[in-house]
Every structure is written in structure tokens, then in C-alpha cells.
CSV table of C-alpha atoms and ligand atoms in Angstrom, one decimal:
chain,number,residue,atom,x,y,z
A,1,MET,CA,0.0,0.0,0.0
A,2,LYS,CA,1.1,3.6,-0.5
A,3,LYS,CA,1.0,6.5,2.0
A,4,ILE,CA,0.7,10.3,1.3
A,5,ILE,CA,2.7,12.7,3.4
A,6,ILE,CA,1.7,16.4,3.6
A,7,GLU,CA,3.4,19.4,5.2
A,8,GLY,CA,0.3,21.6,5.7
A,9,ASN,CA,-0.5,25.3,5.4
A,10,HIS,CA,1.0,26.2,2.0
A,11,PRO,CA,-1.2,28.5,-0.2
A,12,LEU,CA,-2.3,27.0,-3.5
A,13,SER,CA,-1.8,29.2,-6.5
A,14,GLY,CA,-1.5,28.5,-10.2
A,15,LYS,CA,-3.6,26.2,-12.4
A,16,ILE,CA,-5.1,22.7,-12.0
A,17,LYS,CA,-6.6,21.1,-15.0
A,18,ILE,CA,-9.5,18.7,-14.5
A,19,GLY,CA,-9.3,15.3,-16.0
A,20,GLY,CA,-12.0,12.9,-17.5
A,21,ALA,CA,-14.8,11.7,-15.2
A,22,LYS,CA,-14.0,8.4,-13.3
A,23,ASN,CA,-17.7,7.7,-13.0
A,24,SER,CA,-18.2,8.1,-16.8
A,25,VAL,CA,-15.1,6.3,-18.1
A,26,VAL,CA,-15.7,3.2,-15.9
A,27,ALA,CA,-19.0,2.7,-17.8
A,28,LEU,CA,-17.8,3.7,-21.3
A,29,ILE,CA,-15.0,1.1,-21.2
A,30,PRO,CA,-17.4,-1.9,-20.6
A,31,ALA,CA,-20.0,-0.5,-23.0
A,32,ALA,CA,-17.4,-0.4,-25.8
A,33,ILE,CA,-17.4,-4.2,-26.0
A,34,MET,CA,-20.8,-4.2,-27.5
A,35,ALA,CA,-19.5,-2.7,-30.8
A,36,LYS,CA,-18.5,-4.8,-33.7
A,37,GLY,CA,-15.4,-2.7,-34.4
A,38,LYS,CA,-13.2,-0.1,-32.7
A,39,VAL,CA,-14.3,2.3,-30.0
A,40,LYS,CA,-12.0,5.2,-29.3
A,41,ILE,CA,-12.4,6.9,-25.9
A,42,SER,CA,-10.5,10.2,-25.4
A,43,ASN,CA,-9.9,12.4,-22.3
A,44,VAL,CA,-9.4,9.2,-20.3
A,45,PRO,CA,-8.2,10.0,-16.8
A,46,ASN,CA,-5.1,8.2,-15.5
A,47,ILE,CA,-6.7,6.4,-12.6
A,48,SER,CA,-6.3,2.9,-11.2
A,49,ASP,CA,-10.0,2.0,-11.8
A,50,LYS,CA,-9.3,2.3,-15.5
A,51,ASP,CA,-6.5,-0.2,-15.3
A,52,ALA,CA,-8.7,-2.7,-13.4
A,53,LEU,CA,-11.3,-2.6,-16.2
A,54,ILE,CA,-8.6,-3.1,-18.9
A,55,GLU,CA,-7.5,-6.3,-17.1
A,56,ILE,CA,-11.1,-7.6,-17.6
A,57,LEU,CA,-11.0,-6.6,-21.3
A,58,LYS,CA,-7.8,-8.6,-21.7
A,59,LEU,CA,-9.4,-11.6,-20.0
A,60,LEU,CA,-12.2,-11.3,-22.6
A,61,ASN,CA,-9.7,-11.3,-25.5
A,62,VAL,CA,-10.6,-7.7,-26.4
A,63,ASP,CA,-7.9,-5.8,-28.1
A,64,VAL,CA,-6.8,-2.6,-26.2
A,65,LYS,CA,-4.5,0.1,-27.4
A,66,LYS,CA,-3.5,2.8,-24.9
A,67,SER,CA,-1.8,6.1,-25.4
A,68,THR,CA,-1.9,9.3,-23.3
A,69,GLY,CA,-5.5,10.0,-22.5
A,70,ILE,CA,-6.8,7.7,-25.2
A,71,ILE,CA,-8.0,4.1,-25.1
A,72,GLU,CA,-8.9,2.2,-28.4
A,73,ILE,CA,-11.0,-0.9,-27.7
A,74,ASP,CA,-11.7,-3.5,-30.4
A,75,ALA,CA,-14.0,-6.3,-29.3
A,76,SER,CA,-14.2,-8.0,-32.8
A,77,ASN,CA,-12.6,-11.1,-31.4
A,78,ILE,CA,-14.1,-11.0,-27.9
A,79,LYS,CA,-14.6,-14.4,-26.1
A,80,ASN,CA,-17.2,-14.3,-23.4
A,81,CYS,CA,-16.1,-16.1,-20.2
A,82,LEU,CA,-16.5,-16.1,-16.4
A,83,ILE,CA,-15.2,-12.8,-14.9
A,84,PRO,CA,-13.4,-14.0,-11.7
A,85,GLU,CA,-13.9,-12.5,-8.2
A,86,SER,CA,-10.2,-11.4,-8.3
A,87,LEU,CA,-11.1,-8.9,-11.0
A,88,SER,CA,-14.8,-8.1,-10.4
A,89,ASN,CA,-14.2,-7.1,-6.8
A,90,LYS,CA,-11.5,-4.5,-7.7
A,91,LEU,CA,-14.2,-1.9,-8.3
A,92,ARG,CA,-18.0,-1.4,-8.3
A,93,ALA,CA,-18.1,-0.6,-12.0
A,94,SER,CA,-17.1,-4.1,-13.0
A,95,TYR,CA,-20.9,-4.7,-12.9
A,96,TYR,CA,-21.3,-2.8,-16.2
A,97,PHE,CA,-19.9,-5.9,-17.9
A,98,MET,CA,-23.2,-7.5,-16.9
A,99,GLY,CA,-25.3,-5.2,-19.1
A,100,ALA,CA,-22.7,-5.2,-21.9
A,101,LEU,CA,-22.2,-9.0,-22.1
A,102,LEU,CA,-25.9,-9.7,-21.6
A,103,ALA,CA,-26.7,-7.3,-24.5
A,104,ARG,CA,-24.1,-8.8,-26.9
A,105,PHE,CA,-24.1,-12.5,-25.9
A,106,LYS,CA,-27.4,-12.8,-23.9
A,107,LYS,CA,-25.2,-14.4,-21.2
A,108,VAL,CA,-22.8,-13.2,-18.5
A,109,GLU,CA,-21.2,-15.0,-15.6
A,110,MET,CA,-19.4,-12.9,-13.0
A,111,TYR,CA,-19.0,-12.3,-9.3
A,112,PHE,CA,-20.5,-9.5,-7.2
A,113,PRO,CA,-18.7,-6.2,-7.8
A,114,GLY,CA,-16.3,-4.5,-5.4
A,115,GLY,CA,-16.0,-0.8,-4.6
A,116,CYS,CA,-15.6,1.6,-1.6
A,117,ASN,CA,-16.8,0.3,1.7
A,118,ILE,CA,-19.5,2.9,2.2
A,119,GLY,CA,-22.5,0.6,2.6
A,120,SER,CA,-23.9,-2.8,1.6
A,121,ARG,CA,-24.1,-1.7,-2.0
A,122,PRO,CA,-26.7,-4.2,-3.3
A,123,ILE,CA,-27.4,-4.7,-7.0
A,124,ASN,CA,-31.1,-5.7,-6.7
A,125,LEU,CA,-32.3,-2.9,-8.9
A,126,HIS,CA,-29.9,-4.0,-11.7
A,127,LEU,CA,-31.0,-7.6,-11.4
A,128,LYS,CA,-34.7,-6.7,-11.3
A,129,GLY,CA,-34.2,-4.7,-14.5
A,130,PHE,CA,-32.4,-7.5,-16.3
A,131,GLU,CA,-35.3,-9.8,-15.4
A,132,ALA,CA,-37.8,-7.3,-16.7
A,133,LEU,CA,-35.8,-7.4,-20.0
A,134,GLY,CA,-36.3,-11.2,-20.1
A,135,ALA,CA,-33.1,-12.5,-18.4
A,136,LYS,CA,-32.9,-15.4,-15.9
A,137,ILE,CA,-30.6,-15.0,-13.0
A,138,THR,CA,-28.9,-17.8,-11.1
A,139,LYS,CA,-26.9,-16.9,-8.0
A,140,GLU,CA,-24.4,-19.2,-6.4
A,141,ASP,CA,-22.8,-17.5,-3.3
A,142,SER,CA,-21.5,-14.3,-4.8
A,143,LYS,CA,-21.4,-15.6,-8.4
A,144,TYR,CA,-24.1,-14.6,-10.8
A,145,LEU,CA,-25.1,-16.3,-14.0
A,146,ILE,CA,-27.5,-14.1,-16.1
A,147,GLU,CA,-28.8,-15.4,-19.4
A,148,ALA,CA,-31.7,-14.8,-21.8
A,149,SER,CA,-32.9,-16.5,-25.0
A,150,GLU,CA,-33.6,-13.0,-26.1
A,151,LEU,CA,-33.9,-9.5,-24.5
A,152,LYS,CA,-37.2,-7.8,-25.0
A,153,GLY,CA,-37.9,-4.1,-24.3
A,154,ALA,CA,-39.8,-3.4,-21.0
A,155,ASP,CA,-41.1,-0.6,-18.8
A,156,ILE,CA,-38.8,-0.5,-15.8
A,157,MET,CA,-39.6,1.7,-12.8
A,158,LEU,CA,-36.5,2.1,-10.5
A,159,ASP,CA,-37.4,2.0,-6.8
A,160,PHE,CA,-34.4,4.4,-6.3
A,161,ALA,CA,-32.8,6.7,-8.9
A,162,SER,CA,-29.7,4.5,-8.9
A,163,VAL,CA,-26.8,5.7,-11.1
A,164,GLY,CA,-25.5,2.2,-11.7
A,165,ALA,CA,-28.8,0.5,-12.4
A,166,THR,CA,-29.8,3.3,-14.8
A,167,VAL,CA,-26.5,2.9,-16.7
A,168,ASN,CA,-26.5,-0.9,-16.7
A,169,LEU,CA,-30.1,-1.1,-17.9
A,170,MET,CA,-29.5,1.5,-20.6
A,171,ILE,CA,-26.6,-0.6,-21.8
A,172,ALA,CA,-28.5,-3.9,-21.7
A,173,ALA,CA,-31.7,-2.4,-23.3
A,174,SER,CA,-29.8,-0.8,-26.2
A,175,MET,CA,-29.7,-4.3,-27.9
A,176,ALA,CA,-33.0,-5.6,-26.7
A,177,LYS,CA,-35.9,-6.2,-29.2
A,178,GLY,CA,-38.4,-3.3,-28.9
A,179,THR,CA,-38.7,-0.3,-26.6
A,180,THR,CA,-37.6,0.1,-23.0
A,181,HIS,CA,-38.6,3.0,-20.7
A,182,ILE,CA,-36.5,3.4,-17.6
A,183,MET,CA,-38.5,5.5,-15.1
A,184,ASN,CA,-37.2,7.3,-12.0
A,185,ALA,CA,-33.9,7.1,-13.8
A,186,ALA,CA,-30.8,8.8,-12.3
A,187,ARG,CA,-29.9,12.1,-13.9
A,188,GLU,CA,-26.2,12.4,-13.1
A,189,ALA,CA,-24.1,14.1,-15.9
A,190,GLU,CA,-22.2,10.9,-16.5
A,191,ILE,CA,-25.4,9.2,-17.7
A,192,ILE,CA,-25.6,11.6,-20.6
A,193,ASN,CA,-22.0,10.9,-21.6
A,194,ILE,CA,-22.7,7.2,-21.7
A,195,ALA,CA,-25.9,7.6,-23.7
A,196,GLU,CA,-23.9,9.7,-26.1
A,197,LEU,CA,-21.4,6.9,-26.7
A,198,LEU,CA,-24.2,4.3,-27.1
A,199,ASN,CA,-25.9,6.6,-29.7
A,200,ASN,CA,-22.6,7.1,-31.5
A,201,MET,CA,-22.4,3.3,-31.7
A,202,GLY,CA,-25.9,3.2,-33.3
A,203,ALA,CA,-28.2,2.9,-30.3
A,204,LYS,CA,-31.4,4.9,-30.2
A,205,ILE,CA,-31.6,6.5,-26.7
A,206,THR,CA,-33.5,9.6,-25.8
A,207,GLY,CA,-34.1,11.3,-22.4
A,208,ALA,CA,-30.7,10.6,-20.8
A,209,GLY,CA,-30.3,13.2,-18.0
A,210,THR,CA,-34.1,13.2,-17.3
A,211,GLU,CA,-36.0,10.9,-15.0
A,212,GLU,CA,-37.4,8.9,-18.0
A,213,ILE,CA,-35.0,7.4,-20.6
A,214,THR,CA,-36.4,5.7,-23.7
A,215,ILE,CA,-34.3,3.1,-25.5
A,216,GLU,CA,-35.3,1.7,-29.0
A,217,GLY,CA,-33.3,-1.6,-29.1
A,218,VAL,CA,-31.1,-2.3,-32.2
A,219,SER,CA,-29.6,-5.5,-33.4
A,220,GLU,CA,-26.0,-4.4,-33.8
A,221,LEU,CA,-23.7,-1.6,-32.6
A,222,HIS,CA,-20.7,-0.3,-34.6
A,223,GLU,CA,-17.5,1.5,-34.1
A,224,ALA,CA,-17.6,4.9,-32.5
A,225,GLU,CA,-15.7,7.6,-30.7
A,226,ILE,CA,-16.4,9.4,-27.4
A,227,LYS,CA,-14.8,12.1,-25.2
A,228,VAL,CA,-15.1,11.6,-21.5
A,229,ILE,CA,-16.7,14.6,-19.8
A,230,PRO,CA,-14.7,16.5,-17.1
A,231,ASP,CA,-14.8,15.0,-13.6
A,232,ARG,CA,-17.3,17.1,-11.6
A,233,ILE,CA,-16.2,15.4,-8.3
A,234,GLU,CA,-12.5,15.9,-9.0
A,235,ALA,CA,-13.3,19.6,-9.8
A,236,GLY,CA,-15.5,20.0,-6.7
A,237,THR,CA,-12.7,18.5,-4.5
A,238,TYR,CA,-10.1,21.0,-5.8
A,239,ILE,CA,-12.6,23.9,-5.6
A,240,ILE,CA,-13.0,23.1,-1.9
A,241,MET,CA,-9.3,23.0,-1.4
A,242,GLY,CA,-9.1,26.4,-3.2
A,243,ALA,CA,-11.7,27.8,-0.8
A,244,LEU,CA,-9.4,26.8,2.1
A,245,LEU,CA,-6.0,27.7,0.7
A,246,GLY,CA,-6.4,29.4,-2.7
A,247,ASP,CA,-4.2,32.3,-3.7
A,248,ASN,CA,-5.6,32.9,-7.2
A,249,LEU,CA,-5.9,29.1,-7.7
A,250,THR,CA,-7.5,28.4,-11.1
A,251,ILE,CA,-9.4,25.2,-11.7
A,252,GLU,CA,-9.8,24.8,-15.4
A,253,GLY,CA,-11.4,22.4,-17.9
A,254,MET,CA,-14.5,21.9,-15.8
A,255,ILE,CA,-18.2,22.3,-16.6
A,256,PRO,CA,-19.5,24.8,-14.0
A,257,GLU,CA,-23.1,23.8,-14.4
A,258,HIS,CA,-22.1,20.3,-13.2
A,259,ASN,CA,-21.0,21.9,-9.9
A,260,ILE,CA,-23.8,24.5,-9.6
A,261,VAL,CA,-25.1,23.0,-6.3
A,262,LEU,CA,-21.7,23.1,-4.7
A,263,LEU,CA,-21.0,26.6,-5.9
A,264,ASN,CA,-24.3,27.8,-4.5
A,265,LYS,CA,-23.4,26.3,-1.1
A,266,LEU,CA,-20.0,27.9,-1.2
A,267,GLN,CA,-21.6,31.3,-2.1
A,268,GLU,CA,-23.9,30.8,1.0
A,269,MET,CA,-20.8,30.2,3.1
A,270,GLY,CA,-19.1,33.4,1.8
A,271,VAL,CA,-16.4,31.6,-0.3
A,272,ASN,CA,-14.5,33.9,-2.6
A,273,PHE,CA,-14.5,32.7,-6.1
A,274,LYS,CA,-14.9,34.0,-9.7
A,275,LEU,CA,-16.4,32.0,-12.5
A,276,GLN,CA,-15.1,32.4,-16.1
A,277,ASN,CA,-16.5,30.1,-18.8
A,278,HIS,CA,-14.9,26.7,-18.1
A,279,LYS,CA,-12.8,27.8,-15.2
A,280,ILE,CA,-13.0,29.1,-11.6
A,281,ILE,CA,-10.6,31.2,-9.7
A,282,LEU,CA,-10.5,30.8,-5.9
A,283,ASN,CA,-8.9,32.7,-3.0
A,284,LYS,CA,-8.7,31.6,0.6
A,285,SER,CA,-11.9,32.8,2.3
A,286,ASN,CA,-11.9,34.1,5.9
A,287,ASN,CA,-15.0,34.4,8.0
A,288,LEU,CA,-16.7,31.4,6.5
A,289,LYS,CA,-20.4,31.0,7.5
A,290,ALA,CA,-21.6,27.7,8.9
A,291,THR,CA,-24.4,26.1,6.9
A,292,SER,CA,-26.2,22.8,6.4
A,293,VAL,CA,-25.5,20.2,3.7
A,294,ARG,CA,-27.8,17.3,2.8
A,295,THR,CA,-26.6,15.0,0.0
A,296,ALA,CA,-29.1,13.8,-2.6
A,297,VAL,CA,-29.4,12.3,-6.1
A,298,TYR,CA,-28.6,14.7,-9.0
A,299,PRO,CA,-29.3,17.6,-9.1
A,300,GLY,CA,-29.0,17.6,-5.3
A,301,PHE,CA,-25.7,18.0,-3.4
A,302,PRO,CA,-23.5,15.1,-4.7
A,303,THR,CA,-22.8,12.5,-2.1
A,304,ASP,CA,-19.2,12.1,-3.4
A,305,LEU,CA,-18.4,15.7,-2.2
A,306,GLY,CA,-20.0,15.2,1.2
A,307,GLN,CA,-16.8,14.1,2.8
A,308,PRO,CA,-14.5,16.8,1.2
A,309,ILE,CA,-16.9,19.6,2.1
A,310,SER,CA,-17.0,18.4,5.7
A,311,VAL,CA,-13.4,19.7,6.0
A,312,LEU,CA,-14.5,23.2,4.8
A,313,LEU,CA,-17.3,23.1,7.4
A,314,THR,CA,-14.8,22.5,10.2
A,315,GLN,CA,-13.3,25.9,9.3
A,316,ALA,CA,-16.7,27.8,9.2
A,317,ASN,CA,-17.9,30.0,12.1
A,318,GLY,CA,-20.6,28.2,14.0
A,319,ILE,CA,-22.4,24.9,13.9
A,320,SER,CA,-23.0,23.2,10.5
A,321,LEU,CA,-25.3,20.2,10.1
A,322,PHE,CA,-24.5,17.5,7.6
A,323,GLU,CA,-26.7,14.6,6.4
A,324,GLU,CA,-25.6,11.8,4.0
A,325,THR,CA,-28.8,10.3,2.5
A,326,ILE,CA,-27.3,8.0,-0.2
A,327,TRP,CA,-24.9,5.7,1.6
A,328,GLU,CA,-25.3,4.2,5.1
A,329,ASN,CA,-21.6,4.1,6.0
A,330,ARG,CA,-19.9,7.2,4.6
A,331,MET,CA,-18.5,8.7,7.8
A,332,GLY,CA,-15.1,7.0,7.7
A,333,HIS,CA,-13.3,10.4,7.6
A,334,VAL,CA,-14.9,11.8,10.9
A,335,LYS,CA,-12.7,9.9,13.3
A,336,TYR,CA,-9.5,11.1,11.7
A,337,LEU,CA,-10.7,14.7,11.2
A,338,ASN,CA,-11.4,14.8,15.0
A,339,MET,CA,-8.0,13.3,15.7
A,340,MET,CA,-6.6,16.3,13.7
A,341,GLY,CA,-8.6,18.8,15.9
A,342,ALA,CA,-12.0,19.0,14.3
A,343,ASN,CA,-15.1,19.0,16.4
A,344,ILE,CA,-17.6,16.7,14.6
A,345,GLU,CA,-20.3,14.8,16.4
A,346,ALA,CA,-21.4,12.0,14.0
A,347,GLU,CA,-24.4,9.7,14.5
A,348,ARG,CA,-25.1,7.2,11.6
A,349,GLN,CA,-25.8,9.5,8.6
A,350,HIS,CA,-25.8,12.8,10.5
A,351,ALA,CA,-23.0,15.0,11.6
A,352,ARG,CA,-22.9,18.2,13.6
A,353,ILE,CA,-19.7,20.2,12.9
A,354,THR,CA,-18.6,23.0,15.2
A,355,GLY,CA,-16.0,25.5,13.8
A,356,PRO,CA,-13.7,27.0,13.3
A,357,THR,CA,-11.2,24.5,14.6
A,358,PRO,CA,-7.5,24.7,13.7
A,359,LEU,CA,-6.3,21.3,12.5
A,360,HIS,CA,-2.9,19.7,13.2
A,361,GLY,CA,-1.1,16.9,11.3
A,362,GLU,CA,-1.7,13.3,12.4
A,363,ASN,CA,-1.0,9.7,11.3
A,364,ILE,CA,-4.4,8.7,9.8
A,365,ILE,CA,-6.0,6.2,7.4
A,366,ALA,CA,-8.0,6.6,4.2
A,367,THR,CA,-11.1,4.3,4.6
A,368,ASP,CA,-12.4,4.9,1.1
A,369,LEU,CA,-11.8,7.1,-2.0
A,370,ARG,CA,-13.7,10.3,-0.9
A,371,ALA,CA,-12.8,9.9,2.8
A,372,GLY,CA,-9.2,9.9,1.5
A,373,ALA,CA,-9.8,13.1,-0.5
A,374,ALA,CA,-11.2,14.7,2.6
A,375,LEU,CA,-8.1,13.7,4.6
A,376,VAL,CA,-5.8,15.2,1.9
A,377,THR,CA,-7.8,18.4,2.1
A,378,ALA,CA,-7.4,18.4,5.9
A,379,GLY,CA,-3.7,17.7,5.6
A,380,LEU,CA,-3.2,20.6,3.3
A,381,ILE,CA,-4.6,23.0,5.9
A,382,ALA,CA,-3.2,21.3,9.0
A,383,GLU,CA,-0.3,22.6,11.0
A,384,GLY,CA,2.7,20.2,10.7
A,385,THR,CA,2.9,16.8,9.0
A,386,THR,CA,0.0,14.5,8.1
A,387,VAL,CA,0.5,10.9,7.0
A,388,ILE,CA,-2.4,9.3,5.2
A,389,ASN,CA,-2.1,5.5,5.1
A,390,ASP,CA,-3.9,3.2,2.6
A,391,ALA,CA,-3.6,6.1,0.0
A,392,ASP,CA,-4.3,3.7,-2.9
A,393,HIS,CA,-8.0,4.3,-2.3
A,394,ILE,CA,-7.3,7.9,-3.4
A,395,LEU,CA,-5.5,7.0,-6.6
A,396,ARG,CA,-8.6,5.1,-7.8
A,397,GLY,CA,-10.4,8.4,-8.5
A,398,TYR,CA,-7.9,11.3,-8.6
A,399,GLU,CA,-5.5,11.2,-11.5
A,400,ARG,CA,-2.0,12.6,-10.7
A,401,ILE,CA,-3.2,14.2,-7.5
A,402,ILE,CA,0.4,14.5,-6.1
A,403,SER,CA,1.7,16.3,-9.2
A,404,LYS,CA,-1.4,18.5,-9.6
A,405,LEU,CA,-1.2,19.7,-6.0
A,406,SER,CA,2.6,20.0,-5.9
A,407,SER,CA,2.4,22.1,-9.1
A,408,VAL,CA,0.3,24.7,-7.3
A,409,GLY,CA,2.5,24.9,-4.1
A,410,ALA,CA,1.4,22.0,-1.9
A,411,ASN,CA,4.1,20.2,0.0
A,412,ILE,CA,2.9,16.6,-0.7
A,413,LYS,CA,4.4,13.3,-1.7
A,414,ILE,CA,3.5,9.7,-1.9
A,415,VAL,CA,5.6,6.7,-0.8
A,416,GLU,CA,5.4,3.0,-1.1
A,417,VAL,CA,5.2,1.1,2.2
B,501,EPZ,C1,-22.3,5.6,-8.4
B,501,EPZ,O1,-22.4,4.5,-7.5
B,501,EPZ,C2,-20.9,6.2,-8.2
B,501,EPZ,N1,-20.0,5.2,-8.6
B,501,EPZ,C3,-20.7,6.6,-6.7
B,501,EPZ,O2,-19.5,7.2,-6.6
B,501,EPZ,C4,-21.8,7.6,-6.3
B,501,EPZ,O3,-21.6,7.8,-4.9
B,501,EPZ,C5,-23.2,7.0,-6.6
B,501,EPZ,O4,-23.3,6.6,-7.9
B,501,EPZ,C6,-24.3,8.0,-6.2
B,501,EPZ,O5,-24.1,9.2,-7.0
B,501,EPZ,C7,-19.8,5.0,-9.9
B,501,EPZ,O6,-20.4,5.6,-10.7
B,501,EPZ,C8,-18.8,4.0,-10.3
B,501,EPZ,P1,-26.2,4.1,-6.9
B,501,EPZ,P2,-23.6,3.4,-7.6
B,501,EPZ,O7,-26.6,2.8,-7.6
B,501,EPZ,O8,-24.0,3.4,-9.0
B,501,EPZ,C9,-28.7,1.8,-3.5
B,501,EPZ,C10,-17.3,7.6,-5.9
B,501,EPZ,O9,-16.9,8.0,-4.8
B,501,EPZ,N2,-28.9,0.8,-4.5
B,501,EPZ,O10,-26.8,5.4,-7.3
B,501,EPZ,O11,-23.2,2.2,-6.9
B,501,EPZ,C11,-27.3,1.9,-3.0
B,501,EPZ,O12,-27.1,1.0,-1.9
B,501,EPZ,C12,-18.4,6.5,-5.9
B,501,EPZ,O13,-16.9,7.9,-7.0
B,501,EPZ,C13,-29.7,-0.3,-4.2
B,501,EPZ,O14,-30.3,-0.4,-3.1
B,501,EPZ,O15,-24.7,4.2,-6.7
B,501,EPZ,C14,-27.2,3.3,-2.5
B,501,EPZ,O16,-27.8,3.5,-1.2
B,501,EPZ,C15,-18.8,6.1,-4.5
B,501,EPZ,N3,-29.8,-1.3,-5.1
B,501,EPZ,C16,-28.1,4.1,-3.5
B,501,EPZ,O17,-28.9,3.1,-4.1
B,501,EPZ,C17,-29.2,-1.3,-6.3
B,501,EPZ,O18,-29.4,-2.2,-7.1
B,501,EPZ,C18,-27.2,4.8,-4.6
B,501,EPZ,O19,-26.6,3.8,-5.3
B,501,EPZ,C19,-28.4,-0.2,-6.6
B,501,EPZ,C20,-28.2,0.9,-5.7
């Protein structure tokens, strides 16, 4: 495992460029195997989740060519086979191979997916949707066999606006016979990016980004290209760091409307920022006002920024209230922020944060990807040295985080242990 070491309290100035969205590219890569021909994905972020998916492509005899920021996938000679637990449990998004292999081969055999330890993370909505499309599911311990003589369009009402289920069912339905309506669909920006690739491959999808998506199934998908949208969670994380330490810190290459809810919240708190087209300029803000944050499905406050913004709330004047409504176990950062001097009382999915509290460096542990991002944020403002163990979690979703932060003045390094 790796650890990140930070000497805190250095202003951040200069430019950080936002990379491609993790939660988009981890679906675009599996979706590409449905095409009879080459799929070129550009603006691919250099994150470890991408590498885990490429290992699965290789297992399926899919040809992969990689260059900087580009992946070319050619599944012309794909061989469907069991995806072992050693690969499927490396990340949550391995489950997108369910939709893609079911669509192309009407059969997929794989183990339950992995992912951050932020809750039980069931996949019942995915499986219910596959059954609605005509698939039969056999489960043996954590191994799933999903097969169908044919996939037929269906009306699917999601009990919860699940991002993963929306994407997986959109993928599977794109090659079903007839029309599928996904209702109560998730509306996150990444879903539009994935629908765009599928349509570029010849699928007929409308309504992506709204709560009802319509998919007219087609019999074949062909070669296509797609550009990964900027990562709104990476952008939001650096924006929060800029609010704490910015000295004309510019975050560029982002799509501001994907972060509008965060920016409104920061405005409420009195954060000093300027928006210019696809970039934002931040300066350290004094006298931050306490506020309340409640995470929700898009377009609500994104759950993936709940842990990073908690660090900002520890520096606000007064009592802030925080509620995580998506995941039942996403408070892994609280214990360590309190060790660093924060005053957070957390009870299940609620937290009461009293600020401002000066933070000091400690030897702490990243329990998951976004908790890790929160601990990096805390280390950057803490007095003294912070050591973040299990830092590999952070590299799953933040490309070149050490070089991006070092280039704007942070004293941060990563070491192998
Ligand atoms: C995606 O996870 C993201 N991951 C998560 O980001 C993000 O937190 C989440 O969407 C919500 O925005 C990827 O895109 C790879 P969900 P996903 O299905 O699809 C319940 C990060 O930090 N649920 O929208 O797994 C589930 O338990 C990661 O980048 C079911 O009950 O999220 C949760 O309570 C973490 N049954 C809620 O829905 C199901 O079949 C939201 O899950 C599916 C989900």
C-alpha cells in the first residue's frame, strides 16, 4: 500500500486542469465491448480503476491500445467467459460488464462487484431490471449467471434513482428487441455521456439526464468515438481546497453547471470565487459562515463531495449540520478529522460540525476514496505533518493528485510502504 505525506498550510496558486470523469469512463469502457469494431475513448483519466477494467477486457480477449488519455477498444474477437472475483471485486463498476455482455451475448457470468466500503451496495435494482428485459438470474454465493434466450424491451420503474442501475439497464436495453422505458432514472451528468457513446455506436436512446429514458433496441452496434466529460467530483474537490488555501488558484477544464449546487453552497458560506467560462478562480476565504449540507441524487448536493466539504465546514464560524442520504456508511473520515482537531459529532448518517477548529497533522487512514480526498484536504490546511495510510484508495479516482497539488504549491508526496 502507499501513503501520502503532507506538510500543511501552504497557499495553493496556479492552475489545476480537471481530467476525465471516473464515473463516466468506468462505464464507457465496458459499453465499448458491444460494438463490432473499434471504439475510441478520449480524455481518459489516468486512474487505477481504468487499469482494473482493462484487465477484464484482456481476459475477454478484447484488443486494447492505450496512449496518453486515449483508449482504443476492439472487441471484434471477444470471447465471453467467467469474470473471476479477483477482477470483479476490484471496483464497483465491473458490474457494467453484466449489461454489456448480456446485450451482446445474452449471457454473462461474474462475481459480485467491489467498490468503496460505504454501505452494503446491493445490486437488486440492476438484477430486477435485467429480469424485466427477459433475463434469468442464477446466484451461487456471490457468483451470478445471467442469461436470456432474447432480451425484450420493457417498462422499468426504478425504486431508487440508482446511477449504476440506470446505466447498466440503458446498456442492456440498447440491444433488446423493442422499446424500453427506464422510469425514475438517475440524472447524473455521466449518464448523458454514456448515452452519447451508445448513440454514437448506433443505439437509439432519448431522455438521458431526465427521469425517463427511452431506448429503442437495435440488433447491432458499430465502431464509434467518445470524449469523457470532465470529472465534476475531482473539480469539486479542488474547488473546496481552493476555498481553504487558494491564492488565485485556477481550476480549469471543468463544466461549471455540473457543480452548480456546490457553488451555491460555497456562495452561501461566503467563499471567494470567480467563474469564467470553463474555469473558476479561488482565493482563501476568511469568516466562512456555517451552513447545512444534505446529500441527494442529482441535481442535489453530490454524495461524493460530502466528505470533502465536511473539511470546509470544520473551518466555518458556528455549527454546521450534515446529512448523508445516499450511503449508510460514509463517515469514515470523521474519526480522523477529529484526531486532527476537528469538532464533529457524528451519529449514523448525520454530523454536527462546530467550527472554526485549527487542524494539526496526524497519522491517519483513508477508509475509502472520498474519505481519502477529505483527509488530503485536511492535511493541506493542518499545521505540521499529516501521514495518510492506505492512500491507494485515493489514486482510484484522482489522477496525478500529487503532481497536480505540488504544481500549485502544496508540499505533498506519496511513498510505497
Ligand atoms: C455511483 O455509484 C458512483 N460510482 C458513486 O461514486 C456515487 O456515490 C453514486 O453513484 C451516487 O451518485 C460509480 O459511478 C462507479 P447508486 P452506484 O446505484 O451506481 C442503493 C465515488 O466516490 N442501491 O446510485 O453504486 C445503494 O445501496 C463513488 O466515485 C440499491 O439499493 O450508486 C445506494 O444506497 C462512490 N440497489 C443508492 O442506491 C441497487 O441495485 C445509490 O446507489 C443499486 C443501488
